[in-house]
Amino acid sequence: MFDRYGDESVLSVREIAQPVAAPDEVLVRVRVASLNPVDFKLRAGMLRWLRMPRLPAITGKDFAGEIAAVGADVKGYAVGDRVFGSIDPMRGKGACAEFVAISTKLIARTPDGVSDERAACLPVASGTALQALRDIAGLRAGQSVLITGASGAVGASGVQIAKHLGAKVTGVCSTSNVEYVRSIGADAVIDYKSAEWSEVEARYDVVFDAAASSTFGTARKRLTDAGWYVNTVPRPAVFAAAAWARVTSKQRCSPFMLTTDAALLTALAELAAREVLVPRIARRVALDQVPDAQRAMAAGTLSGKVCVTLD
Ligand SMILES: NC(=O)c1ccc[n+]([C@@H]2O[C@H](COP(=O)([O-])OP(=O)(O)OC[C@H]3O[C@@H](n4cnc5c(N)ncnc54)[C@H](OP(=O)(O)O)[C@@H]3O)[C@@H](O)[C@H]2O)c1
């Protein structure tokens, strides 16, 4: 938990009252939480122009576990059901906790054969990739896509989803991750340590900038005439570029903001059950190691997801 915004030192493990499920909520006993960059960005106050969680706040959004209690109005779920989901952190709730009380709009069932660890990795990272590629860019079979941050949690999900959709995939990552990105299905890999992807002689139907490492102005040279550019960090400049693109061309620019709901989570569960989505786990930690893990994530020294085990 943290009760002021700042670096990892503001985090501490505390005993607090167990939450109670509201009529439209379930109480979930968390088995695994997974960390995302948004967790340390919210904790550090980096998104204050956009969102600030109410304090005191519990860190983390994504979790998997089983239902321990069901609110009076909830239909379709029972105690003992395995579920996973993603918390809206704005009211100070978080996933790095033994229990979470959450609306059934923000959970889905964990399929048999999918571990809590794999389920906990899905919502933010894989949800972003699915919503960006399938719903916003409308990526379809036969099209081409370039994905930056292809070794990271969002980008690797993007590679797996794009291949599943039948697209031709080029991944961008650093030297040590080239083999990994190839192993998850990328048809081509650009090592950004030795080549600039914006300079290659190719045009793509979609540029999914999961690393948020470029601008629309640079990326549009690599887009087809009606291509989509999706950037996962919605800075004001990306909104301006989106407006500019709409009036000057058929190309489109999207400042991406994830919207989580049960339908998206259910689609992710199906892809995980079919092993289309297989997360790479960089580190498994206990609650008291979350500050160290968030420091490593912020420094960019981890490749893959961090899972927090609550058992
Ligand atoms: N707007 C939203 O709703 C939303 C939702 C989800 C995520 N995001 C944002 O999306 C970003 C990625 O999230 P994530 O969970 O995938 O983080 P991550 O797991 O830390 O992955 C980031 C990846 O970026 C790569 N990278 C760093 N510099 C690069 C460069 N110059 N060119 C190409 N790749 C580069 C790294 O690859 P190497 O290790 O190979 O260098 C790393 O694997 C974060 O900023 C996150 O906050 C936004």
mmCIF file of C-alpha atoms and ligand atoms in Angstrom:
data_model
loop_
_atom_site.group_PDB
_atom_site.id
_atom_site.type_symbol
_atom_site.label_atom_id
_atom_site.label_comp_id
_atom_site.label_asym_id
_atom_site.label_seq_id
_atom_site.Cartn_x
_atom_site.Cartn_y
_atom_site.Cartn_z
ATOM 1 C CA MET A 1 0.000 0.000 0.000
ATOM 2 C CA PHE A 2 1.016 3.637 -0.273
ATOM 3 C CA ASP A 3 -0.457 6.768 1.253
ATOM 4 C CA ARG A 4 1.571 9.288 -0.685
ATOM 5 C CA TYR A 5 2.870 9.338 -4.271
ATOM 6 C CA GLY A 6 6.574 8.685 -4.733
ATOM 7 C CA ASP A 7 9.285 6.120 -5.453
ATOM 8 C CA GLU A 8 9.182 2.474 -4.264
ATOM 9 C CA SER A 9 9.973 3.508 -0.684
ATOM 10 C CA VAL A 10 6.376 4.721 -0.205
ATOM 11 C CA LEU A 11 5.180 1.082 -0.417
ATOM 12 C CA SER A 12 4.659 -1.056 2.681
ATOM 13 C CA VAL A 13 2.857 -4.310 3.533
ATOM 14 C CA ARG A 14 -0.016 -3.733 5.964
ATOM 15 C CA GLU A 15 -2.830 -5.553 7.723
ATOM 16 C CA ILE A 16 -6.166 -3.930 6.942
ATOM 17 C CA ALA A 17 -9.799 -5.011 7.236
ATOM 18 C CA GLN A 18 -10.935 -7.605 4.710
ATOM 19 C CA PRO A 19 -13.082 -5.903 2.033
ATOM 20 C CA VAL A 20 -16.784 -6.717 1.860
ATOM 21 C CA ALA A 21 -18.491 -7.412 -1.471
ATOM 22 C CA ALA A 22 -21.196 -4.857 -2.405
ATOM 23 C CA PRO A 23 -24.454 -6.309 -3.812
ATOM 24 C CA ASP A 24 -23.093 -6.262 -7.399
ATOM 25 C CA GLU A 25 -19.595 -7.490 -6.436
ATOM 26 C CA VAL A 26 -17.795 -10.718 -5.606
ATOM 27 C CA LEU A 27 -15.054 -11.140 -3.021
ATOM 28 C CA VAL A 28 -12.043 -12.857 -4.577
ATOM 29 C CA ARG A 29 -9.272 -14.595 -2.651
ATOM 30 C CA VAL A 30 -6.260 -13.557 -4.725
ATOM 31 C CA ARG A 31 -3.750 -16.300 -5.536
ATOM 32 C CA VAL A 32 -1.561 -14.400 -8.003
ATOM 33 C CA ALA A 33 -1.353 -10.714 -8.945
ATOM 34 C CA SER A 34 0.667 -9.516 -11.922
ATOM 35 C CA LEU A 35 2.393 -6.158 -12.181
ATOM 36 C CA ASN A 36 2.188 -3.676 -15.056
ATOM 37 C CA PRO A 37 3.995 -0.393 -15.764
ATOM 38 C CA VAL A 38 0.765 1.491 -14.963
ATOM 39 C CA ASP A 39 1.131 0.349 -11.326
ATOM 40 C CA PHE A 40 4.393 2.179 -10.729
ATOM 41 C CA LYS A 41 3.263 5.117 -12.868
ATOM 42 C CA LEU A 42 0.147 5.566 -10.667
ATOM 43 C CA ARG A 43 2.202 5.099 -7.482
ATOM 44 C CA ALA A 44 4.760 7.684 -8.620
ATOM 45 C CA GLY A 45 2.083 10.215 -9.622
ATOM 46 C CA MET A 46 3.366 10.111 -13.219
ATOM 47 C CA LEU A 47 -0.201 10.041 -14.565
ATOM 48 C CA ARG A 48 -1.447 12.943 -12.443
ATOM 49 C CA TRP A 49 -2.523 14.886 -15.548
ATOM 50 C CA LEU A 50 -4.766 11.911 -16.378
ATOM 51 C CA ARG A 51 -5.566 9.827 -13.289
ATOM 52 C CA MET A 52 -4.733 9.796 -9.582
ATOM 53 C CA PRO A 53 -5.782 6.922 -7.309
ATOM 54 C CA ARG A 54 -7.455 7.898 -4.044
ATOM 55 C CA LEU A 55 -5.104 7.461 -1.068
ATOM 56 C CA PRO A 56 -4.334 5.261 0.765
ATOM 57 C CA ALA A 57 -4.059 2.947 -2.231
ATOM 58 C CA ILE A 58 -3.179 -0.694 -2.822
ATOM 59 C CA THR A 59 -0.855 -1.181 -5.781
ATOM 60 C CA GLY A 60 -1.584 -3.506 -8.724
ATOM 61 C CA LYS A 61 -4.509 -4.048 -11.101
ATOM 62 C CA ASP A 62 -4.391 -7.629 -12.394
ATOM 63 C CA PHE A 63 -5.169 -10.747 -10.354
ATOM 64 C CA ALA A 64 -6.454 -14.331 -10.444
ATOM 65 C CA GLY A 65 -7.936 -16.433 -7.648
ATOM 66 C CA GLU A 66 -11.238 -17.874 -6.528
ATOM 67 C CA ILE A 67 -14.510 -16.425 -5.313
ATOM 68 C CA ALA A 68 -14.843 -16.358 -1.515
ATOM 69 C CA ALA A 69 -18.226 -14.554 -1.256
ATOM 70 C CA VAL A 70 -20.931 -13.362 -3.642
ATOM 71 C CA GLY A 71 -22.945 -10.100 -3.385
ATOM 72 C CA ALA A 72 -26.733 -10.343 -3.085
ATOM 73 C CA ASP A 73 -27.445 -9.201 -6.685
ATOM 74 C CA VAL A 74 -24.764 -11.259 -8.431
ATOM 75 C CA LYS A 75 -25.944 -13.907 -10.868
ATOM 76 C CA GLY A 76 -23.847 -16.553 -12.618
ATOM 77 C CA TYR A 77 -21.001 -16.824 -10.104
ATOM 78 C CA ALA A 78 -20.673 -18.979 -6.973
ATOM 79 C CA VAL A 79 -18.229 -19.388 -4.107
ATOM 80 C CA GLY A 80 -15.226 -21.426 -5.269
ATOM 81 C CA ASP A 81 -15.367 -20.336 -8.945
ATOM 82 C CA ARG A 82 -11.938 -19.566 -10.398
ATOM 83 C CA VAL A 83 -11.843 -16.042 -11.841
ATOM 84 C CA PHE A 84 -9.365 -13.414 -12.986
ATOM 85 C CA GLY A 85 -9.750 -9.714 -13.601
ATOM 86 C CA SER A 86 -8.483 -6.164 -13.424
ATOM 87 C CA ILE A 87 -9.280 -3.577 -10.779
ATOM 88 C CA ASP A 88 -10.064 0.073 -11.456
ATOM 89 C CA PRO A 89 -7.490 1.566 -9.058
ATOM 90 C CA MET A 90 -9.013 5.035 -8.792
ATOM 91 C CA ARG A 91 -10.787 4.322 -5.487
ATOM 92 C CA GLY A 92 -7.618 3.014 -3.851
ATOM 93 C CA LYS A 93 -8.352 -0.657 -4.504
ATOM 94 C CA GLY A 94 -5.531 -2.891 -5.739
ATOM 95 C CA ALA A 95 -4.606 -6.435 -6.722
ATOM 96 C CA CYS A 96 -1.561 -6.911 -4.450
ATOM 97 C CA ALA A 97 -3.808 -8.029 -1.596
ATOM 98 C CA GLU A 98 -5.154 -11.263 -0.139
ATOM 99 C CA PHE A 99 -8.732 -10.289 -1.049
ATOM 100 C CA VAL A 100 -10.381 -7.936 -3.531
ATOM 101 C CA ALA A 101 -14.043 -6.974 -3.799
ATOM 102 C CA ILE A 102 -14.867 -6.328 -7.451
ATOM 103 C CA SER A 103 -17.778 -5.910 -9.859
ATOM 104 C CA THR A 104 -18.541 -8.898 -12.074
ATOM 105 C CA LYS A 105 -18.105 -6.467 -15.030
ATOM 106 C CA LEU A 106 -14.361 -6.622 -14.397
ATOM 107 C CA ILE A 107 -13.843 -10.384 -14.060
ATOM 108 C CA ALA A 108 -14.152 -13.539 -16.166
ATOM 109 C CA ARG A 109 -13.851 -17.234 -15.470
ATOM 110 C CA THR A 110 -10.402 -18.793 -15.544
ATOM 111 C CA PRO A 111 -10.627 -21.728 -17.961
ATOM 112 C CA ASP A 112 -9.671 -25.235 -16.846
ATOM 113 C CA GLY A 113 -6.090 -25.819 -17.898
ATOM 114 C CA VAL A 114 -5.107 -22.158 -17.487
ATOM 115 C CA SER A 115 -3.122 -21.541 -14.287
ATOM 116 C CA ASP A 116 -3.807 -18.617 -11.975
ATOM 117 C CA GLU A 117 -0.373 -17.306 -12.931
ATOM 118 C CA ARG A 118 -1.161 -17.256 -16.650
ATOM 119 C CA ALA A 119 -4.620 -15.786 -16.051
ATOM 120 C CA ALA A 120 -3.236 -13.007 -13.843
ATOM 121 C CA CYS A 121 -0.875 -11.964 -16.664
ATOM 122 C CA LEU A 122 -3.665 -11.363 -19.181
ATOM 123 C CA PRO A 123 -5.896 -8.347 -18.411
ATOM 124 C CA VAL A 124 -3.824 -5.189 -18.928
ATOM 125 C CA ALA A 125 -1.033 -6.450 -21.203
ATOM 126 C CA SER A 126 -2.878 -8.919 -23.437
ATOM 127 C CA GLY A 127 -6.100 -6.876 -23.190
ATOM 128 C CA THR A 128 -4.241 -3.878 -24.596
ATOM 129 C CA ALA A 129 -2.844 -5.914 -27.481
ATOM 130 C CA LEU A 130 -6.237 -7.449 -28.334
ATOM 131 C CA GLN A 131 -8.152 -4.169 -28.131
ATOM 132 C CA ALA A 132 -5.502 -2.258 -30.094
ATOM 133 C CA LEU A 133 -5.039 -4.778 -32.907
ATOM 134 C CA ARG A 134 -8.475 -6.392 -33.276
ATOM 135 C CA ASP A 135 -10.861 -3.634 -32.181
ATOM 136 C CA ILE A 136 -9.107 -0.378 -33.071
ATOM 137 C CA ALA A 137 -6.819 -1.201 -36.002
ATOM 138 C CA GLY A 138 -9.105 -3.972 -37.300
ATOM 139 C CA LEU A 139 -6.098 -6.168 -38.133
ATOM 140 C CA ARG A 140 -7.069 -9.100 -40.340
ATOM 141 C CA ALA A 141 -5.590 -12.063 -42.179
ATOM 142 C CA GLY A 142 -3.126 -11.142 -44.899
ATOM 143 C CA GLN A 143 -2.304 -7.711 -43.482
ATOM 144 C CA SER A 144 1.095 -6.696 -42.155
ATOM 145 C CA VAL A 145 1.887 -5.270 -38.729
ATOM 146 C CA LEU A 146 5.023 -3.889 -37.100
ATOM 147 C CA ILE A 147 5.091 -4.183 -33.293
ATOM 148 C CA THR A 148 7.595 -2.320 -31.113
ATOM 149 C CA GLY A 149 8.303 -3.565 -27.576
ATOM 150 C CA ALA A 150 7.709 -7.036 -29.024
ATOM 151 C CA SER A 151 9.661 -8.618 -26.167
ATOM 152 C CA GLY A 152 7.552 -6.864 -23.519
ATOM 153 C CA ALA A 153 4.251 -7.906 -22.000
ATOM 154 C CA VAL A 154 2.004 -5.907 -24.368
ATOM 155 C CA GLY A 155 4.133 -6.363 -27.490
ATOM 156 C CA ALA A 156 4.623 -10.127 -27.076
ATOM 157 C CA SER A 157 0.855 -10.540 -26.653
ATOM 158 C CA GLY A 158 0.526 -8.437 -29.789
ATOM 159 C CA VAL A 159 2.814 -10.768 -31.750
ATOM 160 C CA GLN A 160 0.845 -13.820 -30.571
ATOM 161 C CA ILE A 161 -2.549 -12.241 -31.358
ATOM 162 C CA ALA A 162 -1.458 -10.877 -34.740
ATOM 163 C CA LYS A 163 -0.174 -14.305 -35.815
ATOM 164 C CA HIS A 164 -3.437 -15.845 -34.619
ATOM 165 C CA LEU A 165 -5.365 -13.318 -36.742
ATOM 166 C CA GLY A 166 -3.310 -14.380 -39.770
ATOM 167 C CA ALA A 167 -1.191 -11.250 -40.146
ATOM 168 C CA LYS A 168 2.445 -11.001 -41.214
ATOM 169 C CA VAL A 169 4.335 -9.784 -38.148
ATOM 170 C CA THR A 170 7.540 -7.791 -37.752
ATOM 171 C CA GLY A 171 8.697 -7.418 -34.143
ATOM 172 C CA VAL A 172 11.076 -4.773 -32.817
ATOM 173 C CA CYS A 173 13.176 -5.495 -29.702
ATOM 174 C CA SER A 174 16.740 -5.398 -28.359
ATOM 175 C CA THR A 175 19.481 -7.879 -29.303
ATOM 176 C CA SER A 176 19.043 -10.261 -26.355
ATOM 177 C CA ASN A 177 15.334 -10.722 -27.110
ATOM 178 C CA VAL A 178 15.511 -11.352 -30.869
ATOM 179 C CA GLU A 179 15.338 -15.149 -30.497
ATOM 180 C CA TYR A 180 12.422 -14.915 -28.046
ATOM 181 C CA VAL A 181 10.393 -12.690 -30.384
ATOM 182 C CA ARG A 182 11.085 -15.084 -33.261
ATOM 183 C CA SER A 183 10.076 -18.027 -31.059
ATOM 184 C CA ILE A 184 6.596 -16.595 -30.404
ATOM 185 C CA GLY A 185 5.880 -16.308 -34.115
ATOM 186 C CA ALA A 186 7.300 -13.079 -35.552
ATOM 187 C CA ASP A 187 8.054 -13.484 -39.277
ATOM 188 C CA ALA A 188 10.779 -10.840 -39.079
ATOM 189 C CA VAL A 189 12.581 -9.165 -36.189
ATOM 190 C CA ILE A 190 14.314 -5.791 -36.166
ATOM 191 C CA ASP A 191 16.956 -5.297 -33.460
ATOM 192 C CA TYR A 192 16.561 -1.644 -32.507
ATOM 193 C CA LYS A 193 20.117 -1.604 -31.153
ATOM 194 C CA SER A 194 21.493 -1.968 -34.680
ATOM 195 C CA ALA A 195 18.727 -0.731 -37.024
ATOM 196 C CA GLU A 196 16.087 1.992 -37.059
ATOM 197 C CA TRP A 197 12.701 0.447 -37.934
ATOM 198 C CA SER A 198 11.401 3.742 -39.240
ATOM 199 C CA GLU A 199 14.139 3.641 -41.914
ATOM 200 C CA VAL A 200 13.454 0.155 -43.325
ATOM 201 C CA GLU A 201 12.078 -0.136 -46.855
ATOM 202 C CA ALA A 202 8.627 -1.505 -45.991
ATOM 203 C CA ARG A 203 5.089 -0.317 -45.379
ATOM 204 C CA TYR A 204 2.703 -1.861 -42.873
ATOM 205 C CA ASP A 205 -1.080 -1.873 -42.499
ATOM 206 C CA VAL A 206 -0.607 -1.364 -38.761
ATOM 207 C CA VAL A 207 2.228 -0.003 -36.636
ATOM 208 C CA PHE A 208 1.529 -0.973 -33.026
ATOM 209 C CA ASP A 209 3.959 1.073 -30.956
ATOM 210 C CA ALA A 210 3.707 -0.940 -27.732
ATOM 211 C CA ALA A 211 7.006 0.562 -26.540
ATOM 212 C CA ALA A 212 5.692 4.079 -27.282
ATOM 213 C CA SER A 213 9.093 4.715 -28.815
ATOM 214 C CA SER A 214 8.075 6.821 -31.825
ATOM 215 C CA THR A 215 5.822 9.588 -33.043
ATOM 216 C CA PHE A 216 3.083 9.404 -35.652
ATOM 217 C CA GLY A 217 5.151 11.758 -37.790
ATOM 218 C CA THR A 218 7.963 9.184 -37.954
ATOM 219 C CA ALA A 219 5.761 6.125 -38.144
ATOM 220 C CA ARG A 220 3.464 7.321 -40.942
ATOM 221 C CA LYS A 221 6.267 6.902 -43.524
ATOM 222 C CA ARG A 222 6.089 3.170 -42.792
ATOM 223 C CA LEU A 223 2.257 3.015 -42.991
ATOM 224 C CA THR A 224 0.125 2.097 -45.975
ATOM 225 C CA ASP A 225 -2.169 4.849 -47.289
ATOM 226 C CA ALA A 226 -4.982 3.825 -44.921
ATOM 227 C CA GLY A 227 -2.752 2.329 -42.221
ATOM 228 C CA TRP A 228 -3.245 2.560 -38.464
ATOM 229 C CA TYR A 229 -0.719 3.791 -35.899
ATOM 230 C CA VAL A 230 -1.537 2.863 -32.286
ATOM 231 C CA ASN A 231 0.642 4.264 -29.475
ATOM 232 C CA THR A 232 0.199 2.842 -25.955
ATOM 233 C CA VAL A 233 1.214 5.994 -24.116
ATOM 234 C CA PRO A 234 -1.462 8.623 -24.850
ATOM 235 C CA ARG A 235 0.551 11.823 -24.510
ATOM 236 C CA PRO A 236 -1.053 15.106 -25.640
ATOM 237 C CA ALA A 237 1.109 15.015 -28.804
ATOM 238 C CA VAL A 238 -0.500 11.721 -29.837
ATOM 239 C CA PHE A 239 -4.003 13.248 -29.480
ATOM 240 C CA ALA A 240 -2.877 16.175 -31.630
ATOM 241 C CA ALA A 241 -1.428 13.784 -34.215
ATOM 242 C CA ALA A 242 -4.700 11.819 -34.250
ATOM 243 C CA ALA A 243 -6.665 14.978 -35.058
ATOM 244 C CA TRP A 244 -4.096 15.998 -37.699
ATOM 245 C CA ALA A 245 -4.207 12.555 -39.352
ATOM 246 C CA ARG A 246 -8.010 12.665 -39.609
ATOM 247 C CA VAL A 247 -8.011 15.887 -41.612
ATOM 248 C CA THR A 248 -4.913 15.327 -43.746
ATOM 249 C CA SER A 249 -5.039 11.683 -44.865
ATOM 250 C CA LYS A 250 -6.703 8.279 -44.693
ATOM 251 C CA GLN A 251 -4.060 7.164 -42.215
ATOM 252 C CA ARG A 252 -5.211 6.906 -38.618
ATOM 253 C CA CYS A 253 -3.447 7.541 -35.305
ATOM 254 C CA SER A 254 -4.815 6.229 -32.004
ATOM 255 C CA PRO A 255 -3.770 7.434 -28.542
ATOM 256 C CA PHE A 256 -4.658 4.147 -26.869
ATOM 257 C CA MET A 257 -6.509 3.870 -23.539
ATOM 258 C CA LEU A 258 -7.538 0.392 -22.445
ATOM 259 C CA THR A 259 -11.200 -0.187 -21.580
ATOM 260 C CA THR A 260 -11.622 -3.435 -19.660
ATOM 261 C CA ASP A 261 -14.880 -5.341 -19.501
ATOM 262 C CA ALA A 262 -16.039 -8.925 -19.032
ATOM 263 C CA ALA A 263 -16.301 -9.520 -22.801
ATOM 264 C CA LEU A 264 -12.648 -8.556 -23.345
ATOM 265 C CA LEU A 265 -11.541 -10.737 -20.414
ATOM 266 C CA THR A 266 -13.576 -13.683 -21.718
ATOM 267 C CA ALA A 267 -11.940 -13.328 -25.146
ATOM 268 C CA LEU A 268 -8.508 -13.329 -23.464
ATOM 269 C CA ALA A 269 -9.455 -16.441 -21.453
ATOM 270 C CA GLU A 270 -10.351 -18.259 -24.693
ATOM 271 C CA LEU A 271 -7.046 -17.285 -26.306
ATOM 272 C CA ALA A 272 -5.149 -18.451 -23.203
ATOM 273 C CA ALA A 273 -7.053 -21.752 -23.127
ATOM 274 C CA ARG A 274 -6.015 -22.331 -26.764
ATOM 275 C CA GLU A 275 -2.430 -21.374 -25.888
ATOM 276 C CA VAL A 276 -2.491 -18.522 -28.393
ATOM 277 C CA LEU A 277 -1.527 -16.290 -25.464
ATOM 278 C CA VAL A 278 1.369 -17.663 -23.418
ATOM 279 C CA PRO A 279 2.948 -15.058 -21.128
ATOM 280 C CA ARG A 280 6.644 -14.948 -20.380
ATOM 281 C CA ILE A 281 7.234 -14.727 -16.629
ATOM 282 C CA ALA A 282 10.308 -12.665 -15.790
ATOM 283 C CA ARG A 283 10.098 -12.899 -12.007
ATOM 284 C CA ARG A 284 7.972 -14.458 -9.238
ATOM 285 C CA VAL A 285 7.890 -12.468 -5.993
ATOM 286 C CA ALA A 286 6.159 -12.268 -2.607
ATOM 287 C CA LEU A 287 4.259 -9.169 -1.433
ATOM 288 C CA ASP A 288 7.245 -7.696 0.395
ATOM 289 C CA GLN A 289 9.332 -7.896 -2.810
ATOM 290 C CA VAL A 290 6.893 -5.764 -4.846
ATOM 291 C CA PRO A 291 8.913 -2.541 -4.298
ATOM 292 C CA ASP A 292 12.067 -4.177 -5.722
ATOM 293 C CA ALA A 293 10.114 -5.605 -8.642
ATOM 294 C CA GLN A 294 8.527 -2.230 -9.454
ATOM 295 C CA ARG A 295 11.982 -0.614 -9.343
ATOM 296 C CA ALA A 296 13.300 -3.181 -11.833
ATOM 297 C CA MET A 297 10.264 -2.714 -14.100
ATOM 298 C CA ALA A 298 10.671 1.056 -14.104
ATOM 299 C CA ALA A 299 14.377 0.672 -14.927
ATOM 300 C CA GLY A 300 13.494 -1.550 -17.903
ATOM 301 C CA THR A 301 15.692 -4.424 -16.713
ATOM 302 C CA LEU A 302 13.000 -7.132 -16.848
ATOM 303 C CA SER A 303 11.755 -8.949 -19.948
ATOM 304 C CA GLY A 304 8.263 -10.254 -19.314
ATOM 305 C CA LYS A 305 5.745 -10.243 -16.497
ATOM 306 C CA VAL A 306 6.230 -10.062 -12.737
ATOM 307 C CA CYS A 307 3.893 -12.362 -10.787
ATOM 308 C CA VAL A 308 3.159 -11.764 -7.121
ATOM 309 C CA THR A 309 2.232 -14.966 -5.312
ATOM 310 C CA LEU A 310 -0.173 -14.547 -2.388
ATOM 311 C CA ASP A 311 -0.250 -18.126 -1.081
HETATM 312 N N1 LIG B 1 -2.597 3.233 -22.536
HETATM 313 C C1 LIG B 1 -2.893 2.066 -21.982
HETATM 314 O O1 LIG B 1 -4.073 1.804 -21.696
HETATM 315 C C2 LIG B 1 -1.772 1.071 -21.740
HETATM 316 C C3 LIG B 1 -2.089 -0.243 -21.419
HETATM 317 C C4 LIG B 1 -1.026 -1.151 -21.240
HETATM 318 C C5 LIG B 1 0.301 -0.707 -21.336
HETATM 319 N N2 LIG B 1 0.543 0.590 -21.610
HETATM 320 C C6 LIG B 1 1.935 1.082 -21.718
HETATM 321 O O2 LIG B 1 2.592 0.336 -22.744
HETATM 322 C C7 LIG B 1 3.985 0.274 -22.465
HETATM 323 C C8 LIG B 1 4.470 -1.171 -22.580
HETATM 324 O O3 LIG B 1 3.917 -1.936 -21.520
HETATM 325 P P1 LIG B 1 4.495 -3.407 -21.215
HETATM 326 O O4 LIG B 1 3.711 -3.951 -20.086
HETATM 327 O O5 LIG B 1 4.624 -4.176 -22.466
HETATM 328 O O6 LIG B 1 5.968 -3.029 -20.699
HETATM 329 P P2 LIG B 1 7.267 -3.958 -20.702
HETATM 330 O O7 LIG B 1 6.885 -5.378 -20.458
HETATM 331 O O8 LIG B 1 8.227 -3.303 -19.780
HETATM 332 O O9 LIG B 1 7.823 -3.899 -22.193
HETATM 333 C C9 LIG B 1 8.403 -2.759 -22.749
HETATM 334 C C10 LIG B 1 9.273 -3.235 -23.899
HETATM 335 O O10 LIG B 1 9.707 -2.092 -24.621
HETATM 336 C C11 LIG B 1 10.896 -2.452 -25.266
HETATM 337 N N3 LIG B 1 11.630 -1.264 -25.672
HETATM 338 C C12 LIG B 1 12.256 -0.370 -24.898
HETATM 339 N N4 LIG B 1 12.775 0.592 -25.682
HETATM 340 C C13 LIG B 1 12.462 0.279 -26.972
HETATM 341 C C14 LIG B 1 12.719 0.880 -28.249
HETATM 342 N N5 LIG B 1 13.411 2.007 -28.355
HETATM 343 N N6 LIG B 1 12.212 0.280 -29.367
HETATM 344 C C15 LIG B 1 11.501 -0.864 -29.282
HETATM 345 N N7 LIG B 1 11.239 -1.482 -28.112
HETATM 346 C C16 LIG B 1 11.719 -0.908 -26.978
HETATM 347 C C17 LIG B 1 11.628 -3.356 -24.319
HETATM 348 O O11 LIG B 1 12.262 -4.315 -25.132
HETATM 349 P P3 LIG B 1 13.768 -4.806 -24.897
HETATM 350 O O12 LIG B 1 13.812 -5.331 -23.481
HETATM 351 O O13 LIG B 1 13.957 -5.877 -25.925
HETATM 352 O O14 LIG B 1 14.620 -3.600 -25.056
HETATM 353 C C18 LIG B 1 10.510 -3.978 -23.468
HETATM 354 O O15 LIG B 1 10.365 -5.349 -23.729
HETATM 355 C C19 LIG B 1 4.169 0.899 -21.073
HETATM 356 O O16 LIG B 1 4.579 2.231 -21.223
HETATM 357 C C20 LIG B 1 2.777 0.845 -20.475
HETATM 358 O O17 LIG B 1 2.548 1.798 -19.466
HETATM 359 C C21 LIG B 1 -0.457 1.490 -21.806
#
